[in-house]
mmCIF file of C-alpha atoms in Angstrom:
data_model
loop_
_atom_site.group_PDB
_atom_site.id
_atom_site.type_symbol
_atom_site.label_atom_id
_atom_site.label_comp_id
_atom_site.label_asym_id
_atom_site.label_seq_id
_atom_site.Cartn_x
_atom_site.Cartn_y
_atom_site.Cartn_z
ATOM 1 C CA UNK L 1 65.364 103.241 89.386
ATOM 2 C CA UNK L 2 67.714 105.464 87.923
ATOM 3 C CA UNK L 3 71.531 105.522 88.976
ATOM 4 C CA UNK L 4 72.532 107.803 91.973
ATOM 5 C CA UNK L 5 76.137 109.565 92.671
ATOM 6 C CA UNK L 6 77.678 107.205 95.232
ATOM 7 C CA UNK L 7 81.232 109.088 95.285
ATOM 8 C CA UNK L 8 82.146 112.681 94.410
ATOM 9 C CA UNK L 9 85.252 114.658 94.215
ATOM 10 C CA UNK L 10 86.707 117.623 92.788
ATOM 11 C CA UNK L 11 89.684 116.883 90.708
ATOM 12 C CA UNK L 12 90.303 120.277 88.831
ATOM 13 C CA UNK L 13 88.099 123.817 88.721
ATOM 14 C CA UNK L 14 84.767 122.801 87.959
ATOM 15 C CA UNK L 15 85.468 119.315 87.414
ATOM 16 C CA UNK L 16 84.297 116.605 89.606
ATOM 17 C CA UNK L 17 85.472 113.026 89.735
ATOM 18 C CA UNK L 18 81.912 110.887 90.321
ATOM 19 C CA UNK L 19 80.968 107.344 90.475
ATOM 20 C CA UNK L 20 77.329 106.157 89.959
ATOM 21 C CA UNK L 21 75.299 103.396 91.410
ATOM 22 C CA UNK L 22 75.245 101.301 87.844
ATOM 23 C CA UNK L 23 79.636 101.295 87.680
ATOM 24 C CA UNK L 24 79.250 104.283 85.281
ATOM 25 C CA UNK L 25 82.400 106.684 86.073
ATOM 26 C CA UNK L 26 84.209 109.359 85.362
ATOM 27 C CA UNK L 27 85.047 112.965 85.334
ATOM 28 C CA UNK L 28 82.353 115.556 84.890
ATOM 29 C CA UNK L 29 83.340 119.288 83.656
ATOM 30 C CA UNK L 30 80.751 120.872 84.584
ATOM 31 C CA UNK L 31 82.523 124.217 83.348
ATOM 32 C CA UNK L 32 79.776 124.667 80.387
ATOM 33 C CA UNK L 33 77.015 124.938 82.488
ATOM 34 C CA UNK L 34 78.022 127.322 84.457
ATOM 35 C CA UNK L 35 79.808 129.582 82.099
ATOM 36 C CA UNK L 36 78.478 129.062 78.473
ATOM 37 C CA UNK L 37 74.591 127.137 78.869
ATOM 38 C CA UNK L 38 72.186 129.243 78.338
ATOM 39 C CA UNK L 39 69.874 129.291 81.997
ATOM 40 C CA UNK L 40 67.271 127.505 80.755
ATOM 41 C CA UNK L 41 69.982 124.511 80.349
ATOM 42 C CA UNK L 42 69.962 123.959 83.585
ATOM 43 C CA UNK L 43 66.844 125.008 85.438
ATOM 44 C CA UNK L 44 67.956 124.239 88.979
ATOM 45 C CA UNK L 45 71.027 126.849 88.885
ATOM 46 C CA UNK L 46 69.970 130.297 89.846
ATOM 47 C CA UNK L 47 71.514 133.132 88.588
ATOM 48 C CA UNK L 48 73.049 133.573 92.256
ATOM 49 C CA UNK L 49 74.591 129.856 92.917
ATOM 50 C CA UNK L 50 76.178 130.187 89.204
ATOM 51 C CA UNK L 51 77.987 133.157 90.413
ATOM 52 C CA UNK L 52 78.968 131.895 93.872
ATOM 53 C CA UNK L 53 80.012 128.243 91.823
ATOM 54 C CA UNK L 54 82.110 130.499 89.694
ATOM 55 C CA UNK L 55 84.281 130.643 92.397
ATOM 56 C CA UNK L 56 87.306 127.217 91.752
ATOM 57 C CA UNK L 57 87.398 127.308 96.455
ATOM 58 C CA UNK L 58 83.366 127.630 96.347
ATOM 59 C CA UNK L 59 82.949 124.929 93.747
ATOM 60 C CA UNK L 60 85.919 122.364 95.086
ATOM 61 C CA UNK L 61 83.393 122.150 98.344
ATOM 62 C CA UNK L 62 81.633 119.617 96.355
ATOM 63 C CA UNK L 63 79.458 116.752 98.150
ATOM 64 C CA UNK L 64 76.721 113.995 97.486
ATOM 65 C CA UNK L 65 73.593 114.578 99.295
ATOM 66 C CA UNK L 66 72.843 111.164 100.288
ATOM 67 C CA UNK L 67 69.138 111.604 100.344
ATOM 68 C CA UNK L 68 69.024 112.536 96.443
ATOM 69 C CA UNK L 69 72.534 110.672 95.021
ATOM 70 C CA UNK L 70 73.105 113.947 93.511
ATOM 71 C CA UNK L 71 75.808 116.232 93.655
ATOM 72 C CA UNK L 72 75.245 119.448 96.157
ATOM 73 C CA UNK L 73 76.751 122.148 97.911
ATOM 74 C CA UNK L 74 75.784 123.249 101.323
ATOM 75 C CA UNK L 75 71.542 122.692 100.712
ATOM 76 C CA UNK L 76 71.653 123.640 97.285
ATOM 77 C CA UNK L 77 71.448 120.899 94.786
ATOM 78 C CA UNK L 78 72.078 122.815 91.259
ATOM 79 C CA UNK L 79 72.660 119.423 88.815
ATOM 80 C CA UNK L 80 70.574 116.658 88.003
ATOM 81 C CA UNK L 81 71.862 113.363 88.551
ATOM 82 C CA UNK L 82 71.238 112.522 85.047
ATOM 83 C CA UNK L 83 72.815 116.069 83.554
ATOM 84 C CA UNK L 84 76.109 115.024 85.789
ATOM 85 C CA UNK L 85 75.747 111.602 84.296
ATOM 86 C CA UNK L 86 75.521 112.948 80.772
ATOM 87 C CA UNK L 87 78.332 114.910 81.118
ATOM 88 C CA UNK L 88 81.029 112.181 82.291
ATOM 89 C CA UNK L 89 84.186 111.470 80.250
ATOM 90 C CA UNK L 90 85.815 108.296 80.876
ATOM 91 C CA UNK L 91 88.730 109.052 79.448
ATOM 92 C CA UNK L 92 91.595 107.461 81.021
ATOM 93 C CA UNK L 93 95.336 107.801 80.136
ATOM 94 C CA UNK L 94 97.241 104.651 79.828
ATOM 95 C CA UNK L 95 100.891 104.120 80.972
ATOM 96 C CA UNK L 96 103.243 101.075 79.869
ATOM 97 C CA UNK L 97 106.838 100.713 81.009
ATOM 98 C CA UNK L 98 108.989 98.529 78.548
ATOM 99 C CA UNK L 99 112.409 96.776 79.063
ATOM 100 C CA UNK L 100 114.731 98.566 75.795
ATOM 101 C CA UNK L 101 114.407 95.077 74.512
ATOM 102 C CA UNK L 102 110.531 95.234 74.066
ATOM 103 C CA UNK L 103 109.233 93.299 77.469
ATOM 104 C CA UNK L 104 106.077 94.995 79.211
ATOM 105 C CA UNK L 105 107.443 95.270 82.960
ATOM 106 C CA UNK L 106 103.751 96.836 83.709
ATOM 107 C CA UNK L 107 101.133 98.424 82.677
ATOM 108 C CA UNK L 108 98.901 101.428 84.701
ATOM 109 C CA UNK L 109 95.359 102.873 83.660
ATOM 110 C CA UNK L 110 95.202 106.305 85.402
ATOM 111 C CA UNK L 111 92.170 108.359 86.091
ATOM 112 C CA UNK L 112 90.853 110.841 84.187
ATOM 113 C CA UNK L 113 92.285 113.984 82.214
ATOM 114 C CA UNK L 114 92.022 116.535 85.005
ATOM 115 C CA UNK L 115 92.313 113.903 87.559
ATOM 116 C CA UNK L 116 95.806 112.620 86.157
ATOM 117 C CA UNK L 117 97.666 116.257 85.038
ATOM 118 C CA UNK L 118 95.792 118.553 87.791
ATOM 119 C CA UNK L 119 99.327 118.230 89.134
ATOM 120 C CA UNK L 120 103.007 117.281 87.752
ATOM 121 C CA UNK L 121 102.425 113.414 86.879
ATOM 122 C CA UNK L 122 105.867 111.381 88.755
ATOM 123 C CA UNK L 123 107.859 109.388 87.706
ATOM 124 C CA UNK L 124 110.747 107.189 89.524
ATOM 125 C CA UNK L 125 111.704 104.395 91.808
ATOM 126 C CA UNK L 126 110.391 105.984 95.068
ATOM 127 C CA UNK L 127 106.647 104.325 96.151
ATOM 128 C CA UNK L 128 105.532 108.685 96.201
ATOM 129 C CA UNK L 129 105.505 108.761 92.509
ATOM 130 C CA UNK L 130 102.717 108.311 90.469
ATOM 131 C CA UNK L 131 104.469 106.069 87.710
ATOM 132 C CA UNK L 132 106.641 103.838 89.882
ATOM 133 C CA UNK L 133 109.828 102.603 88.083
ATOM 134 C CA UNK L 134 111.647 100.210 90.264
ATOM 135 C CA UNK L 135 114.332 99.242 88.157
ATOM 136 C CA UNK L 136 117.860 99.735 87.852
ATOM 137 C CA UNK L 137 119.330 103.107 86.559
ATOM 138 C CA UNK L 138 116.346 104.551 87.489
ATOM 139 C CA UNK L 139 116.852 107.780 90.168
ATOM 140 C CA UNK L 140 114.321 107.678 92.820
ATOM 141 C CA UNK L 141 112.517 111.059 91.953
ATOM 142 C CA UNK L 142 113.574 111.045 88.053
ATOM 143 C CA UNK L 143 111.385 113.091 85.910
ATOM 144 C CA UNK L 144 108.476 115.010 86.164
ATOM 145 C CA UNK L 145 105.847 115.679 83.531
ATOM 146 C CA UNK L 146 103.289 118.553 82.894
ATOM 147 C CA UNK L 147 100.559 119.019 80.105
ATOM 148 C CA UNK L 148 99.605 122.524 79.055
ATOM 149 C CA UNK L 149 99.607 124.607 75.774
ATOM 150 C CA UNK L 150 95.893 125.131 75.272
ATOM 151 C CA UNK L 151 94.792 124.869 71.311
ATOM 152 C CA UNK L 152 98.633 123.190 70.921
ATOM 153 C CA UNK L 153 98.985 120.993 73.847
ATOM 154 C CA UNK L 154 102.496 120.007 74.896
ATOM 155 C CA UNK L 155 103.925 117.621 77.672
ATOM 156 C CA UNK L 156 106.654 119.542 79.456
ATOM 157 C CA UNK L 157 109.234 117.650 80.300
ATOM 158 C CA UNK L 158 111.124 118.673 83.457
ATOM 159 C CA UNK L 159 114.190 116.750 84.577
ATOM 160 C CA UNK L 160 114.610 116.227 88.625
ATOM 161 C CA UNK L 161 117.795 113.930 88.683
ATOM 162 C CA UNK L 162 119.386 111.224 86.929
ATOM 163 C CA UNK L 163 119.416 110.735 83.133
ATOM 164 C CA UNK L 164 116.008 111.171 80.617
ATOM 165 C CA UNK L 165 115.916 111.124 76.720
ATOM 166 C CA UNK L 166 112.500 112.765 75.142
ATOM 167 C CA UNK L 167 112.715 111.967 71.250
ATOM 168 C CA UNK L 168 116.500 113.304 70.671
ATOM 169 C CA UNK L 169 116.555 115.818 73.381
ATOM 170 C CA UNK L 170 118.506 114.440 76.915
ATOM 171 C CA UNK L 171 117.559 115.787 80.077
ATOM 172 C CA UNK L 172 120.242 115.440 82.782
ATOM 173 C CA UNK L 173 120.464 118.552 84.629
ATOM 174 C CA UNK L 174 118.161 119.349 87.054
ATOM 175 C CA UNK L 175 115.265 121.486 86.206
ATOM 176 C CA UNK L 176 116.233 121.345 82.548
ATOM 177 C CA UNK L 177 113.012 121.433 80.652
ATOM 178 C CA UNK L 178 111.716 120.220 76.855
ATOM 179 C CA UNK L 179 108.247 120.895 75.208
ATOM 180 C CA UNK L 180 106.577 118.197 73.327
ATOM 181 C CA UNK L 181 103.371 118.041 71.480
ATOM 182 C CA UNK L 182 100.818 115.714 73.252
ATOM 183 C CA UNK L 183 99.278 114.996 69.698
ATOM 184 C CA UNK L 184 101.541 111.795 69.884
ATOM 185 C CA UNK L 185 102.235 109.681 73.294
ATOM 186 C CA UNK L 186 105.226 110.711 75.355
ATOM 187 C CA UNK L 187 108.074 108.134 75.000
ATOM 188 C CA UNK L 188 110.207 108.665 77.951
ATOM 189 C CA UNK L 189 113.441 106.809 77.957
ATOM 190 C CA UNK L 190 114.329 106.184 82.125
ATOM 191 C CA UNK L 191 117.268 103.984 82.808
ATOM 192 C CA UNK L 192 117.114 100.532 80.652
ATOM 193 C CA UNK L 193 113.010 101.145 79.987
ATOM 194 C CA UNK L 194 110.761 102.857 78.204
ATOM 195 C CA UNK L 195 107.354 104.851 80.004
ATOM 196 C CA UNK L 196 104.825 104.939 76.976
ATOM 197 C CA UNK L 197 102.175 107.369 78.081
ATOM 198 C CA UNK L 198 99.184 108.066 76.133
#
């Protein structure tokens, strides 16, 4: 038998977070299909659920019918389980913090692309971020990090308290901001560590 979607989510417009009966997982942009494919692609989509699926608060309304495994919205099941399938990226962005001296203090796999910078990615002492920090020197809500930039994408680097150094550039005032190009991981100097993300 062929795998089945067991989990769905939307994680950015027209991106969906799935998770398959055989462990395969991902995110899914299902963007090309419904603005670039040629119909015939993708036999199931009519000409009418494209346009209403068009729509980022139509599409985010995502859900798995549990009789099929497949993704579907209200009765209308658009995808084939094995298109969705086909169309996963497991990308996954990996995070290290480092003492100055060299010494992994952890390590964090995040989800995917869209998953990870559909919103500012956190990073600090308090629990709330999502790149904890707990060490000393290191302000509970310290830095927060956006990706953008489209052909040339950058990090932007936006200060929220406390003390950051990007490359040669030092953040310290609040809202201060620095551009960097995401062609390289972000070294992000927080306290006595190091956040490596790439």
């Amino acid at each position: 038998m062929a795998a089945v979607i067991l989990d769905a989510r939307c994680v950015a417009p027209f991106v969906v977070r799935v998770r398959f009966s055989d462990g395969h997982e991902g995110e899914a942009s299902l963007k090309p299909c419904l603005f670039d494919w040629e119909p015939a692609r993708v036999p199931d989509l009519t000409e009418e659920t494209r346009d209403w699926l068009r729509s980022p608060e139509n599409f985010q309304t995502v859900r798995v019918d549990p009789e099929t495994g497949t993704l579907a919205w209200g009765d209308v099941k658009p995808f084939s389980t094995s298109l969705v399938y086909w169309r996963v990226e497991q990308y996954r962005m990996k995070v290290t913090v480092r003492s100055k001296q060299g010494e992994v203090l952890s390590k964090l796999l995040l989800g995917g692309r869209h998953e990870v910078w559909s919103s500012p990615l956190t990073v600090g002492r308090a629990a709330t971020n999502v790149i904890v920090v707990d060490q000393e020197g290191v302000a509970e809500h310290q830095v927060k990090v956006t990706v953008g930039g489209g052909h040339h994408p950058c990090f932007y680097v936006e200060a929220v308290e406390g003390v950051t150094t990007v490359g040669a550039k030092q953040l310290s005032m609040p809202g201060e901001r620095c551009r960097v190009s995401a062609r390289e991981p972000l070294l992000l100097e927080v306290g006595a560590c190091v956040v490596d993300i790439e």
